[in-house]
Amino acid sequence: MTTGPKKPGPSEGKTVLRARSQDEGIIEVAWCYYQEGMNQNEIAERLGFSRATVVNYLSEARRRDYVRITLDHTIFRNQELARKLVDTFGLKDAIVVPASSDGPERSLDRVTRVVSDWLPSLLEPGDRLGVAWGETIYRVAEAAPRLSLNELTVVQLVGSRPAAMGFAAETSSATLARRYGAHCINLHVPLVLSDRDLVDRLKQEPVIREQLEAVANCNKTIFACGTCGENSHVVHTGLLDHADIAACAQQGAVGVICGRLIDGEGKGLDREIESRMIGVTLDQMRNKDMGLLVGSGPERARPMLAAIRGGYATHVATSSDTALDILKLALDPC
């Protein structure tokens, strides 16, 4: 009995792909997309995945730091507004990124990401980098590349204070140190205490005294200057309540550096609570080899200008709209 040609089965005529783990799949998808320039449909066809799986794997590769996309930060340093900031305020350098049309949150994300790429180029062997607290610095630390920076010490600048979403000071310093393969010195005390005598006794403890010496001896810092409104970081963390921050604003406070309030010229306000705080002082924040001020947003221009005028910043990173606001305020404070 003769028969016609055998019809191919459903798996014939196609490459039979071996089973692969999810990790292998993520790596293969990332390689095809970033190294071979294939589009998502082509990758799905080659590897036998759905397009949705390819999209998810590419996202996971970014999340795991398998892939890191950067732009040359020189582009942003040579931007016209960056040069105006440097020339106007006598800064050593500045970076200005385009503001996002999606709003201030996306603009801040852009700023913190470019800072995470810029910061390593500002560090040298033997540096002692003081790290402040708050959401902005936390974002920089989270976005930092995994490097091995020789003989770098990262120092927590302020004592501990509960903060939402992990923005505590020790989290930022430890994360940045881990990303850079650096030695980390944390400050193992509360930021503020109820008893001045207890503050003085703690500062005399050998371990704490050694940590505070490291704080004082930082030659470079990275910090943000917070606002003095009801949404201020110092309000959210309970350092001050709404009535306190409103009263301080009435007395001329416009910004917050490491928990300490400053006026429009960058001078500290004489507040009783500061005698009960453990951390870097405003005097210790001045005259560094590098003071990298990071910030973006409609409420950040005035605090950032105060920090610049107070001599805390040698380098600035911000968005284009905030840079314009800073320059306008410098010319016309009203």
PDB file of C-alpha atoms in Angstrom, residues 28 56 73 105 122 143 192 200 216 238 255 270 273 280 293 299 310 332:
ATOM      1  CA  GLU A  28      20.046  35.724  26.375  1.00  0.00           C
ATOM      2  CA  ASN A  56       9.561  41.414  31.172  1.00  0.00           C
ATOM      3  CA  HIS A  73      27.937  63.230  31.801  1.00  0.00           C
ATOM      4  CA  GLU A 105       9.172  63.440  40.085  1.00  0.00           C
ATOM      5  CA  LEU A 122      34.733  63.072  41.343  1.00  0.00           C
ATOM      6  CA  ALA A 143      21.093  54.095  41.211  1.00  0.00           C
ATOM      7  CA  VAL A 192      18.283  63.824  68.252  1.00  0.00           C
ATOM      8  CA  ASP A 200      27.419  65.075  75.810  1.00  0.00           C
ATOM      9  CA  ALA A 216      34.416  65.986  60.888  1.00  0.00           C
ATOM     10  CA  GLY A 238       9.257  63.832  63.247  1.00  0.00           C
ATOM     11  CA  GLY A 255      16.332  75.209  53.812  1.00  0.00           C
ATOM     12  CA  ASP A 270      20.009  79.249  66.594  1.00  0.00           C
ATOM     13  CA  ILE A 273      17.063  71.371  69.409  1.00  0.00           C
ATOM     14  CA  VAL A 280      27.690  66.913  61.211  1.00  0.00           C
ATOM     15  CA  LEU A 293      24.487  69.542  46.144  1.00  0.00           C
ATOM     16  CA  GLU A 299      10.259  74.103  45.845  1.00  0.00           C
ATOM     17  CA  GLY A 310      26.306  79.579  52.490  1.00  0.00           C
ATOM     18  CA  ASP A 332      15.599  88.976  41.751  1.00  0.00           C
TER      19      ASP A 332
END
